[in-house]
mmCIF file of C-alpha atoms and ligand atoms in Angstrom:
data_model
loop_
_atom_site.group_PDB
_atom_site.id
_atom_site.type_symbol
_atom_site.label_atom_id
_atom_site.label_comp_id
_atom_site.label_asym_id
_atom_site.label_seq_id
_atom_site.Cartn_x
_atom_site.Cartn_y
_atom_site.Cartn_z
ATOM 1 C CA MET A 1 0.000 0.000 0.000
ATOM 2 C CA ALA A 2 2.819 2.399 0.969
ATOM 3 C CA GLN A 3 4.080 2.836 -2.590
ATOM 4 C CA ASP A 4 0.628 3.938 -3.777
ATOM 5 C CA PHE A 5 0.826 7.267 -2.010
ATOM 6 C CA GLN A 6 1.094 10.194 -4.378
ATOM 7 C CA THR A 7 0.663 13.878 -3.763
ATOM 8 C CA ASP A 8 1.165 17.149 -5.565
ATOM 9 C CA ASP A 9 1.647 18.883 -2.194
ATOM 10 C CA PRO A 10 5.203 18.341 -0.853
ATOM 11 C CA ARG A 11 4.041 19.401 2.646
ATOM 12 C CA LEU A 12 2.244 16.057 2.874
ATOM 13 C CA ASP A 13 5.385 13.954 2.358
ATOM 14 C CA PRO A 14 6.669 14.289 5.957
ATOM 15 C CA ILE A 15 3.157 13.561 7.248
ATOM 16 C CA HIS A 16 3.069 10.448 5.086
ATOM 17 C CA GLU A 17 6.372 9.346 6.600
ATOM 18 C CA LYS A 18 5.086 9.888 10.114
ATOM 19 C CA VAL A 19 1.925 7.905 9.408
ATOM 20 C CA LEU A 20 3.949 4.985 8.043
ATOM 21 C CA ALA A 21 6.290 5.162 11.067
ATOM 22 C CA ARG A 22 3.257 5.278 13.433
ATOM 23 C CA GLU A 23 4.411 8.613 14.803
ATOM 24 C CA ARG A 24 1.998 11.040 16.368
ATOM 25 C CA LEU A 25 0.970 14.024 14.222
ATOM 26 C CA SER A 26 1.406 17.583 15.503
ATOM 27 C CA ALA A 27 -0.901 20.609 15.541
ATOM 28 C CA GLU A 28 0.996 21.940 12.559
ATOM 29 C CA ASP A 29 0.432 18.691 10.657
ATOM 30 C CA ALA A 30 -3.287 19.006 11.355
ATOM 31 C CA LEU A 31 -3.340 22.539 9.926
ATOM 32 C CA THR A 32 -1.573 21.306 6.799
ATOM 33 C CA LEU A 33 -4.158 18.533 6.423
ATOM 34 C CA TYR A 34 -6.964 21.074 6.785
ATOM 35 C CA ARG A 35 -5.439 23.440 4.238
ATOM 36 C CA THR A 36 -3.985 21.292 1.477
ATOM 37 C CA GLY A 37 -5.899 21.049 -1.766
ATOM 38 C CA ASP A 38 -4.897 17.410 -2.172
ATOM 39 C CA ILE A 39 -7.922 15.865 -0.503
ATOM 40 C CA LEU A 40 -7.265 12.459 -2.056
ATOM 41 C CA ALA A 41 -3.840 12.281 -0.414
ATOM 42 C CA VAL A 42 -5.417 13.225 2.936
ATOM 43 C CA GLY A 43 -7.978 10.483 2.366
ATOM 44 C CA TRP A 44 -5.252 7.980 1.472
ATOM 45 C CA LEU A 45 -3.424 8.655 4.743
ATOM 46 C CA ALA A 46 -6.579 8.373 6.849
ATOM 47 C CA ASN A 47 -7.653 5.239 5.014
ATOM 48 C CA HIS A 48 -4.255 3.702 5.627
ATOM 49 C CA LEU A 49 -4.672 4.186 9.363
ATOM 50 C CA ARG A 50 -8.293 3.015 9.274
ATOM 51 C CA GLU A 51 -7.354 -0.199 7.482
ATOM 52 C CA ARG A 52 -4.423 -0.769 9.822
ATOM 53 C CA LEU A 53 -6.853 -0.641 12.748
ATOM 54 C CA HIS A 54 -9.934 -2.322 11.302
ATOM 55 C CA GLY A 55 -9.179 -3.791 7.879
ATOM 56 C CA ASN A 56 -12.470 -3.733 6.004
ATOM 57 C CA ASN A 57 -14.638 -4.024 9.105
ATOM 58 C CA THR A 58 -17.329 -1.383 9.259
ATOM 59 C CA TYR A 59 -19.571 -1.138 12.274
ATOM 60 C CA PHE A 60 -23.199 -0.190 12.731
ATOM 61 C CA ASN A 61 -25.791 -0.803 15.398
ATOM 62 C CA VAL A 62 -29.527 -1.037 15.786
ATOM 63 C CA ASN A 63 -30.519 1.740 18.132
ATOM 64 C CA ARG A 64 -33.351 4.010 19.094
ATOM 65 C CA HIS A 65 -33.074 7.665 20.028
ATOM 66 C CA ILE A 66 -35.244 8.915 22.883
ATOM 67 C CA ASN A 67 -35.394 12.647 23.568
ATOM 68 C CA PRO A 68 -37.487 12.886 26.751
ATOM 69 C CA THR A 69 -37.843 16.672 26.597
ATOM 70 C CA ASN A 70 -36.924 19.573 24.357
ATOM 71 C CA VAL A 71 -37.437 22.108 27.143
ATOM 72 C CA CYS A 72 -34.117 23.774 27.774
ATOM 73 C CA VAL A 73 -32.921 26.645 29.941
ATOM 74 C CA ALA A 74 -29.978 27.233 27.631
ATOM 75 C CA ALA A 75 -30.552 29.230 24.473
ATOM 76 C CA CYS A 76 -27.678 28.004 22.343
ATOM 77 C CA ARG A 77 -27.344 29.686 18.989
ATOM 78 C CA LEU A 78 -26.332 26.376 17.418
ATOM 79 C CA CYS A 79 -29.573 24.644 18.349
ATOM 80 C CA ALA A 80 -32.987 24.329 16.691
ATOM 81 C CA PHE A 81 -34.232 21.677 19.104
ATOM 82 C CA GLY A 82 -34.519 23.396 22.492
ATOM 83 C CA ARG A 83 -37.642 25.351 23.535
ATOM 84 C CA LYS A 84 -38.534 27.483 26.523
ATOM 85 C CA LYS A 85 -41.063 25.823 28.827
ATOM 86 C CA ASP A 86 -44.171 27.616 27.545
ATOM 87 C CA ALA A 87 -43.097 28.061 23.931
ATOM 88 C CA PRO A 88 -45.074 26.438 21.108
ATOM 89 C CA GLY A 89 -43.749 22.974 20.356
ATOM 90 C CA ALA A 90 -42.263 22.448 23.829
ATOM 91 C CA TYR A 91 -42.799 18.893 25.095
ATOM 92 C CA THR A 92 -41.853 16.738 28.047
ATOM 93 C CA MET A 93 -42.639 13.041 28.069
ATOM 94 C CA ALA A 94 -44.268 11.500 31.099
ATOM 95 C CA LEU A 95 -42.198 8.489 32.205
ATOM 96 C CA GLU A 96 -44.805 6.095 30.856
ATOM 97 C CA GLU A 97 -44.637 7.877 27.479
ATOM 98 C CA ALA A 98 -40.855 7.608 27.344
ATOM 99 C CA TRP A 99 -41.001 3.894 28.115
ATOM 100 C CA GLN A 100 -43.643 3.465 25.419
ATOM 101 C CA ALA A 101 -41.527 5.442 22.947
ATOM 102 C CA ALA A 102 -38.692 3.021 23.650
ATOM 103 C CA ALA A 103 -40.862 0.078 22.674
ATOM 104 C CA SER A 104 -42.798 1.552 19.789
ATOM 105 C CA GLY A 105 -42.538 1.596 16.056
ATOM 106 C CA TYR A 106 -39.810 -0.893 15.428
ATOM 107 C CA THR A 107 -39.806 -4.575 14.753
ATOM 108 C CA GLU A 108 -36.087 -5.369 14.939
ATOM 109 C CA ALA A 109 -34.621 -5.769 18.427
ATOM 110 C CA VAL A 110 -32.619 -2.686 19.351
ATOM 111 C CA THR A 111 -29.403 -3.127 21.309
ATOM 112 C CA GLU A 112 -29.048 0.518 22.384
ATOM 113 C CA PHE A 113 -31.161 3.410 23.624
ATOM 114 C CA HIS A 114 -29.504 6.749 22.930
ATOM 115 C CA ILE A 115 -31.073 9.264 25.332
ATOM 116 C CA VAL A 116 -30.412 13.002 25.303
ATOM 117 C CA GLY A 117 -32.595 16.025 25.897
ATOM 118 C CA GLY A 118 -32.849 19.642 26.974
ATOM 119 C CA LEU A 119 -31.814 21.129 30.318
ATOM 120 C CA HIS A 120 -35.260 21.178 31.918
ATOM 121 C CA PRO A 121 -35.570 23.677 34.784
ATOM 122 C CA ASP A 122 -38.167 21.723 36.797
ATOM 123 C CA LEU A 123 -37.730 18.009 36.201
ATOM 124 C CA PRO A 124 -36.156 16.513 39.332
ATOM 125 C CA PHE A 125 -33.122 14.220 39.205
ATOM 126 C CA GLU A 126 -35.460 11.385 40.289
ATOM 127 C CA TYR A 127 -37.283 11.674 36.932
ATOM 128 C CA PHE A 128 -34.080 10.778 35.095
ATOM 129 C CA LEU A 129 -33.171 7.995 37.526
ATOM 130 C CA ASP A 130 -36.693 6.552 37.223
ATOM 131 C CA LEU A 131 -36.592 6.869 33.446
ATOM 132 C CA VAL A 132 -33.443 4.768 33.308
ATOM 133 C CA ARG A 133 -34.569 2.287 35.971
ATOM 134 C CA GLY A 134 -37.864 1.784 34.137
ATOM 135 C CA LEU A 135 -36.088 1.171 30.833
ATOM 136 C CA LYS A 136 -33.734 -1.353 32.435
ATOM 137 C CA GLU A 137 -36.662 -3.190 34.009
ATOM 138 C CA ARG A 138 -38.540 -3.368 30.708
ATOM 139 C CA PHE A 139 -35.568 -3.925 28.383
ATOM 140 C CA PRO A 140 -32.792 -5.471 30.501
ATOM 141 C CA GLN A 141 -30.795 -6.543 27.452
ATOM 142 C CA VAL A 142 -30.599 -3.057 25.918
ATOM 143 C CA HIS A 143 -27.525 -0.865 26.550
ATOM 144 C CA ILE A 144 -28.455 2.585 27.857
ATOM 145 C CA LYS A 145 -26.217 5.321 26.444
ATOM 146 C CA ALA A 146 -27.628 8.382 28.133
ATOM 147 C CA PHE A 147 -27.043 12.047 28.987
ATOM 148 C CA THR A 148 -24.280 14.244 27.636
ATOM 149 C CA MET A 149 -21.630 15.744 29.925
ATOM 150 C CA VAL A 150 -23.647 18.973 29.750
ATOM 151 C CA GLU A 151 -26.803 17.257 31.017
ATOM 152 C CA VAL A 152 -24.877 15.451 33.749
ATOM 153 C CA ALA A 153 -23.375 18.743 34.980
ATOM 154 C CA TYR A 154 -26.820 20.383 34.937
ATOM 155 C CA LEU A 155 -28.452 17.480 36.807
ATOM 156 C CA ALA A 156 -25.688 17.682 39.415
ATOM 157 C CA LYS A 157 -26.335 21.392 39.893
ATOM 158 C CA ARG A 158 -30.095 20.908 40.197
ATOM 159 C CA ALA A 159 -29.746 17.958 42.595
ATOM 160 C CA LYS A 160 -27.034 19.792 44.591
ATOM 161 C CA LEU A 161 -24.738 16.811 44.205
ATOM 162 C CA SER A 162 -21.151 16.607 43.042
ATOM 163 C CA THR A 163 -20.648 15.515 39.448
ATOM 164 C CA ARG A 164 -19.092 12.295 40.726
ATOM 165 C CA GLU A 165 -22.129 11.488 42.924
ATOM 166 C CA THR A 166 -24.471 12.292 40.050
ATOM 167 C CA LEU A 167 -22.620 9.937 37.732
ATOM 168 C CA GLU A 168 -22.553 7.254 40.428
ATOM 169 C CA GLN A 169 -26.317 7.464 40.886
ATOM 170 C CA LEU A 170 -26.958 7.420 37.134
ATOM 171 C CA LYS A 171 -24.730 4.373 36.807
ATOM 172 C CA ALA A 172 -26.469 2.606 39.699
ATOM 173 C CA ALA A 173 -29.856 3.336 38.037
ATOM 174 C CA GLY A 174 -28.698 1.629 34.826
ATOM 175 C CA VAL A 175 -26.789 4.090 32.631
ATOM 176 C CA ASP A 176 -24.184 1.976 30.830
ATOM 177 C CA SER A 177 -22.267 4.668 28.938
ATOM 178 C CA LEU A 178 -22.500 8.312 27.872
ATOM 179 C CA PRO A 179 -22.975 9.800 24.406
ATOM 180 C CA GLY A 180 -20.501 12.339 23.068
ATOM 181 C CA GLY A 181 -22.695 15.420 22.667
ATOM 182 C CA GLY A 182 -22.327 18.890 24.108
ATOM 183 C CA ALA A 183 -18.605 19.131 23.372
ATOM 184 C CA GLU A 184 -19.230 21.520 20.444
ATOM 185 C CA ILE A 185 -15.907 23.416 20.223
ATOM 186 C CA PHE A 186 -13.893 23.788 23.399
ATOM 187 C CA ALA A 187 -12.321 27.168 22.542
ATOM 188 C CA ASP A 188 -13.927 29.803 24.819
ATOM 189 C CA ARG A 189 -14.172 32.488 22.143
ATOM 190 C CA ILE A 190 -16.353 30.260 19.922
ATOM 191 C CA ARG A 191 -18.224 28.610 22.760
ATOM 192 C CA HIS A 192 -19.339 32.016 24.050
ATOM 193 C CA ILE A 193 -20.980 32.713 20.719
ATOM 194 C CA ILE A 194 -22.550 29.362 19.829
ATOM 195 C CA CYS A 195 -23.497 27.954 23.247
ATOM 196 C CA ASP A 196 -22.840 30.488 25.951
ATOM 197 C CA HIS A 197 -25.049 28.781 28.542
ATOM 198 C CA LYS A 198 -23.319 25.427 28.498
ATOM 199 C CA ILE A 199 -20.502 24.291 30.759
ATOM 200 C CA ASP A 200 -17.146 25.347 29.358
ATOM 201 C CA GLY A 201 -14.720 23.074 27.568
ATOM 202 C CA ASP A 202 -12.677 22.285 30.675
ATOM 203 C CA GLN A 203 -15.811 21.312 32.595
ATOM 204 C CA TRP A 204 -16.905 19.063 29.717
ATOM 205 C CA LEU A 205 -13.517 17.355 29.787
ATOM 206 C CA GLU A 206 -13.539 17.070 33.582
ATOM 207 C CA THR A 207 -16.994 15.449 33.533
ATOM 208 C CA ALA A 208 -15.783 12.953 30.921
ATOM 209 C CA ARG A 209 -12.693 12.268 33.047
ATOM 210 C CA LEU A 210 -14.873 11.507 36.086
ATOM 211 C CA ALA A 211 -17.183 9.260 34.062
ATOM 212 C CA HIS A 212 -14.214 7.297 32.740
ATOM 213 C CA GLN A 213 -12.769 6.997 36.266
ATOM 214 C CA LEU A 214 -16.069 5.430 37.361
ATOM 215 C CA GLY A 215 -15.826 2.871 34.578
ATOM 216 C CA LEU A 216 -18.375 4.509 32.270
ATOM 217 C CA ARG A 217 -17.176 4.666 28.672
ATOM 218 C CA SER A 218 -18.214 7.638 26.582
ATOM 219 C CA ASN A 219 -18.051 9.064 23.102
ATOM 220 C CA ALA A 220 -16.790 12.490 22.083
ATOM 221 C CA THR A 221 -18.022 14.877 19.400
ATOM 222 C CA MET A 222 -17.001 18.131 17.759
ATOM 223 C CA LEU A 223 -19.441 20.489 16.086
ATOM 224 C CA TYR A 224 -17.788 22.010 13.011
ATOM 225 C CA GLY A 225 -18.766 24.141 10.051
ATOM 226 C CA HIS A 226 -20.007 27.290 11.814
ATOM 227 C CA ILE A 227 -17.712 30.117 12.979
ATOM 228 C CA GLU A 228 -14.739 28.127 14.202
ATOM 229 C CA ARG A 229 -11.274 28.415 12.667
ATOM 230 C CA ASP A 230 -9.034 25.508 11.711
ATOM 231 C CA GLU A 231 -6.970 26.309 14.828
ATOM 232 C CA ASP A 232 -10.054 25.831 17.028
ATOM 233 C CA ARG A 233 -10.723 22.410 15.533
ATOM 234 C CA VAL A 234 -7.101 21.420 16.110
ATOM 235 C CA ASP A 235 -7.232 22.620 19.714
ATOM 236 C CA HIS A 236 -10.397 20.549 20.246
ATOM 237 C CA LEU A 237 -8.869 17.386 18.793
ATOM 238 C CA LEU A 238 -5.656 17.761 20.807
ATOM 239 C CA LYS A 239 -7.568 18.217 24.077
ATOM 240 C CA LEU A 240 -9.531 15.030 23.407
ATOM 241 C CA ARG A 241 -6.358 13.159 22.470
ATOM 242 C CA ALA A 242 -4.678 14.259 25.709
ATOM 243 C CA LEU A 243 -7.619 13.122 27.854
ATOM 244 C CA GLN A 244 -7.772 9.820 26.001
ATOM 245 C CA ASP A 245 -4.058 9.278 26.760
ATOM 246 C CA GLU A 246 -4.958 9.724 30.411
ATOM 247 C CA THR A 247 -8.176 7.689 30.745
ATOM 248 C CA GLY A 248 -8.601 5.526 27.637
ATOM 249 C CA GLY A 249 -12.352 5.919 28.246
ATOM 250 C CA PHE A 250 -13.477 7.274 24.878
ATOM 251 C CA GLN A 251 -14.824 4.741 22.425
ATOM 252 C CA THR A 252 -15.686 6.750 19.357
ATOM 253 C CA PHE A 253 -15.203 10.228 17.970
ATOM 254 C CA ILE A 254 -18.057 11.731 15.959
ATOM 255 C CA PRO A 255 -17.509 14.946 14.006
ATOM 256 C CA LEU A 256 -20.904 16.667 13.730
ATOM 257 C CA ALA A 257 -21.502 18.971 10.750
ATOM 258 C CA PHE A 258 -23.426 22.087 11.740
ATOM 259 C CA HIS A 259 -26.974 22.353 10.327
ATOM 260 C CA PRO A 260 -27.893 26.049 10.402
ATOM 261 C CA ALA A 261 -31.600 25.932 9.414
ATOM 262 C CA ASN A 262 -34.025 27.197 12.102
ATOM 263 C CA THR A 263 -31.172 28.305 14.385
ATOM 264 C CA PRO A 264 -30.106 31.899 15.122
ATOM 265 C CA LEU A 265 -27.089 31.120 12.910
ATOM 266 C CA GLN A 266 -29.206 30.253 9.886
ATOM 267 C CA HIS A 267 -27.411 32.838 7.754
ATOM 268 C CA LEU A 268 -24.350 30.542 7.732
ATOM 269 C CA PRO A 269 -23.858 28.155 4.814
ATOM 270 C CA THR A 270 -24.033 24.402 5.339
ATOM 271 C CA THR A 271 -20.828 22.373 5.219
ATOM 272 C CA THR A 272 -19.665 20.980 1.884
ATOM 273 C CA GLY A 273 -19.039 17.328 1.096
ATOM 274 C CA LEU A 274 -15.334 18.060 0.827
ATOM 275 C CA ASN A 275 -15.271 19.708 4.237
ATOM 276 C CA ASP A 276 -17.139 16.729 5.706
ATOM 277 C CA VAL A 277 -14.837 14.011 4.377
ATOM 278 C CA ARG A 278 -11.777 16.103 5.231
ATOM 279 C CA GLN A 279 -12.981 16.404 8.840
ATOM 280 C CA ILE A 280 -13.453 12.643 9.054
ATOM 281 C CA ALA A 281 -9.943 12.106 7.683
ATOM 282 C CA VAL A 282 -8.215 14.658 9.934
ATOM 283 C CA SER A 283 -10.027 13.190 12.948
ATOM 284 C CA ARG A 284 -8.815 9.684 12.086
ATOM 285 C CA LEU A 285 -5.242 10.901 11.651
ATOM 286 C CA MET A 286 -5.039 13.116 14.741
ATOM 287 C CA LEU A 287 -6.968 10.886 17.179
ATOM 288 C CA ASP A 288 -4.521 7.989 16.955
ATOM 289 C CA ASN A 289 -5.650 6.742 20.388
ATOM 290 C CA PHE A 290 -9.380 6.568 19.531
ATOM 291 C CA ALA A 291 -10.427 3.152 18.275
ATOM 292 C CA HIS A 292 -13.343 4.393 16.172
ATOM 293 C CA ILE A 293 -14.348 7.331 13.991
ATOM 294 C CA LYS A 294 -18.057 7.543 13.293
ATOM 295 C CA ALA A 295 -19.551 8.956 10.090
ATOM 296 C CA TYR A 296 -22.981 9.715 11.530
ATOM 297 C CA TRP A 297 -25.106 9.201 8.427
ATOM 298 C CA GLN A 298 -28.073 11.139 9.852
ATOM 299 C CA MET A 299 -26.203 14.374 9.610
ATOM 300 C CA LEU A 300 -23.710 13.695 6.840
ATOM 301 C CA SER A 301 -26.342 12.077 4.606
ATOM 302 C CA PRO A 302 -26.034 8.401 3.661
ATOM 303 C CA LYS A 303 -24.183 9.431 0.469
ATOM 304 C CA ILE A 304 -21.368 11.325 2.196
ATOM 305 C CA ALA A 305 -21.221 8.818 5.068
ATOM 306 C CA GLN A 306 -20.660 6.040 2.549
ATOM 307 C CA ILE A 307 -17.742 7.916 0.952
ATOM 308 C CA ALA A 308 -16.371 8.638 4.440
ATOM 309 C CA LEU A 309 -15.822 4.881 4.824
ATOM 310 C CA ARG A 310 -12.848 5.400 2.451
ATOM 311 C CA PHE A 311 -11.669 8.555 4.270
ATOM 312 C CA GLY A 312 -11.018 7.134 7.726
ATOM 313 C CA ALA A 313 -14.446 6.279 9.160
ATOM 314 C CA ASP A 314 -15.147 2.739 10.359
ATOM 315 C CA ASP A 315 -18.627 3.249 11.836
ATOM 316 C CA LEU A 316 -21.939 4.576 10.496
ATOM 317 C CA ASP A 317 -23.859 4.720 13.793
ATOM 318 C CA GLY A 318 -27.188 3.017 13.688
ATOM 319 C CA THR A 319 -30.684 2.604 12.451
ATOM 320 C CA VAL A 320 -31.552 5.634 14.658
ATOM 321 C CA ILE A 321 -35.311 5.560 14.897
ATOM 322 C CA GLU A 322 -36.793 9.072 15.232
ATOM 323 C CA GLU A 323 -33.891 11.508 15.182
ATOM 324 C CA LYS A 324 -35.037 14.982 16.281
ATOM 325 C CA ILE A 325 -32.029 17.264 16.837
ATOM 326 C CA TYR A 326 -30.870 17.543 13.211
ATOM 327 C CA HIS A 327 -34.315 17.276 11.747
ATOM 328 C CA ASP A 328 -35.405 20.347 13.717
ATOM 329 C CA ALA A 329 -32.322 22.009 12.187
ATOM 330 C CA GLY A 330 -33.377 21.204 8.646
ATOM 331 C CA ALA A 331 -31.772 17.813 7.967
ATOM 332 C CA THR A 332 -33.446 16.194 4.971
ATOM 333 C CA THR A 333 -32.122 12.680 5.644
ATOM 334 C CA PRO A 334 -34.646 9.967 6.529
ATOM 335 C CA GLN A 335 -35.433 9.622 10.253
ATOM 336 C CA GLY A 336 -34.223 6.037 10.304
ATOM 337 C CA LEU A 337 -32.582 3.507 7.993
ATOM 338 C CA ARG A 338 -33.407 -0.161 8.021
ATOM 339 C CA ARG A 339 -30.660 -2.559 8.945
ATOM 340 C CA GLN A 340 -30.557 -3.926 5.394
ATOM 341 C CA GLU A 341 -30.051 -0.442 3.941
ATOM 342 C CA LEU A 342 -27.057 0.196 6.182
ATOM 343 C CA VAL A 343 -25.618 -3.167 5.181
ATOM 344 C CA ARG A 344 -26.043 -2.296 1.501
ATOM 345 C CA LEU A 345 -24.301 1.089 1.898
ATOM 346 C CA ILE A 346 -21.356 -0.579 3.608
ATOM 347 C CA ARG A 347 -21.044 -3.473 1.139
ATOM 348 C CA GLU A 348 -21.218 -1.109 -1.813
ATOM 349 C CA ALA A 349 -18.215 0.755 -0.381
ATOM 350 C CA GLY A 350 -16.290 -2.537 -0.508
ATOM 351 C CA ARG A 351 -16.399 -2.919 3.261
ATOM 352 C CA GLU A 352 -17.556 -5.681 5.570
ATOM 353 C CA PRO A 353 -20.618 -4.795 7.673
ATOM 354 C CA ILE A 354 -20.403 -5.816 11.317
ATOM 355 C CA GLU A 355 -23.391 -5.253 13.533
ATOM 356 C CA ARG A 356 -22.062 -4.248 16.935
ATOM 357 C CA ASP A 357 -23.457 -3.397 20.331
ATOM 358 C CA THR A 358 -22.526 -0.105 21.991
ATOM 359 C CA LEU A 359 -19.256 -1.577 23.288
ATOM 360 C CA TYR A 360 -18.329 -2.812 19.785
ATOM 361 C CA ARG A 361 -18.978 -6.481 20.508
ATOM 362 C CA PRO A 362 -20.347 -8.301 17.446
ATOM 363 C CA VAL A 363 -24.089 -8.966 17.526
ATOM 364 C CA VAL A 364 -25.289 -12.219 16.051
ATOM 365 C CA ARG A 365 -28.871 -12.361 14.840
ATOM 366 C CA THR A 366 -30.895 -15.438 14.060
ATOM 367 C CA GLU A 367 -34.565 -15.606 13.079
ATOM 368 C CA THR A 368 -35.586 -15.780 16.716
ATOM 369 C CA SER A 369 -32.817 -14.329 18.839
ATOM 370 C CA VAL A 370 -30.148 -11.671 19.178
ATOM 371 C CA THR A 371 -26.855 -12.591 20.860
ATOM 372 C CA VAL A 372 -23.884 -10.456 21.739
ATOM 373 C CA SER A 373 -20.658 -12.426 21.504
ATOM 374 C CA VAL A 374 -18.276 -11.472 24.272
HETATM 375 O O1 V47 B 1 -24.365 18.240 21.315
HETATM 376 C C1 V47 B 1 -27.219 20.440 17.993
HETATM 377 C C2 V47 B 1 -25.312 18.786 17.968
HETATM 378 C C3 V47 B 1 -25.340 17.093 19.437
HETATM 379 C C4 V47 B 1 -27.203 21.074 15.965
HETATM 380 O O2 V47 B 1 -22.413 9.667 21.111
HETATM 381 C C5 V47 B 1 -26.254 20.081 16.141
HETATM 382 O O3 V47 B 1 -22.953 8.127 19.682
HETATM 383 C C6 V47 B 1 -25.688 20.196 13.944
HETATM 384 O O4 V47 B 1 -24.021 14.299 20.284
HETATM 385 N N1 V47 B 1 -26.571 21.177 13.710
HETATM 386 C C7 V47 B 1 -26.179 15.952 19.937
HETATM 387 N N2 V47 B 1 -25.481 19.648 15.148
HETATM 388 C C8 V47 B 1 -25.991 14.694 19.075
HETATM 389 C C9 V47 B 1 -24.824 13.878 19.505
HETATM 390 C C10 V47 B 1 -24.643 12.500 18.981
HETATM 391 C C11 V47 B 1 -25.231 12.115 17.801
HETATM 392 C C12 V47 B 1 -25.042 10.805 17.352
HETATM 393 C C13 V47 B 1 -24.318 9.896 18.077
HETATM 394 C C14 V47 B 1 -23.739 10.296 19.263
HETATM 395 C C15 V47 B 1 -22.984 9.310 20.084
HETATM 396 C C16 V47 B 1 -23.885 11.603 19.725
HETATM 397 O O5 V47 B 1 -25.898 17.552 18.251
HETATM 398 C C17 V47 B 1 -25.238 18.332 20.261
HETATM 399 C C18 V47 B 1 -24.718 19.309 19.243
HETATM 400 O O6 V47 B 1 -23.335 19.206 19.120
HETATM 401 N N3 V47 B 1 -26.279 19.739 17.405
HETATM 402 N N4 V47 B 1 -27.809 21.266 17.117
HETATM 403 C C19 V47 B 1 -27.362 21.645 14.665
HETATM 404 N N5 V47 B 1 -28.201 22.637 14.443
#
């Protein structure tokens, strides 16, 4: 494979050498990768690393999103999902409704519930503990990936508990891992503009550190394609890489392309396909200590996500029944893809589909049962 690398940008040659020698890339390398016109060479390098780690294996899961409430005290400019309590369209599910939502509308057995929502000013911590306990009782085999670092920090504040105690109680109630949302961009200057009411970048990282120390794995995200500079993206990636060196608790990195429609930033253009695949590739190359890079098809579109499988991504996320956050922000992708459609996208890219559970253990399905091989 090594001799196939070709580039018309000589600045990529030393990066190529580092990748072959398994050396860590620097902030300056990342800027070069963001700024070179030779996107195919960037893709080659990321693909090389992706195939070294995973060969042709490409992961997906069968999951269901549950957003218990869109009521949110924050008023983030990046968001089209959150509503004030009395605003039109605001909703909060009763516990029974949330449990029903978990069960409804899908015939294939899900292996994961992905649960995130707004920062509700009145819902007590007990609501969230009961929500999780009730799901575990009804669906004991399903992994519960719930509450971003931002939600955890807010629940801690409302319950007057430390973040550690909050995480401990969530874990005892049945939370198995945490999703990667709320990270946005760590740089203060950008964070103040796009999500001023959220915890800052250091608090996000500290909450993730605590979760990992308690044995809860998590994901990490980065929201790109709004007002951030290349330097801000690099700073974000390096902070995640440093924390991963320390805890090893991150499973997957998911770059999230900003969808401006229906947000206060709707004057901004959407990301381009080139920007999207480049971000996947730079993430793969810089986050050498993350096992997985996810091309989240819901927000990239199935078409770009499929191409991303040759630019460093090894995961497409899941069947995702009923996505709300991007669809409120104008996403035109379907709200869910059937298992067979995901398999077709992966096979067509020349990759091998592997259904996984949240912890990346292969899932074996027969006509009558679903087994996770450990
Ligand atoms: O934190 C909000 C982003 C995130 C917009 O961990 C927006 O497996 C684009 O984190 N345009 C929530 N993005 C979603 C998320 C996620 C998704 C899939 C898988 C996983 C995982 C995590 O969505 C928020 C924010 O960064 N977001 N509004 C918008 N207008």
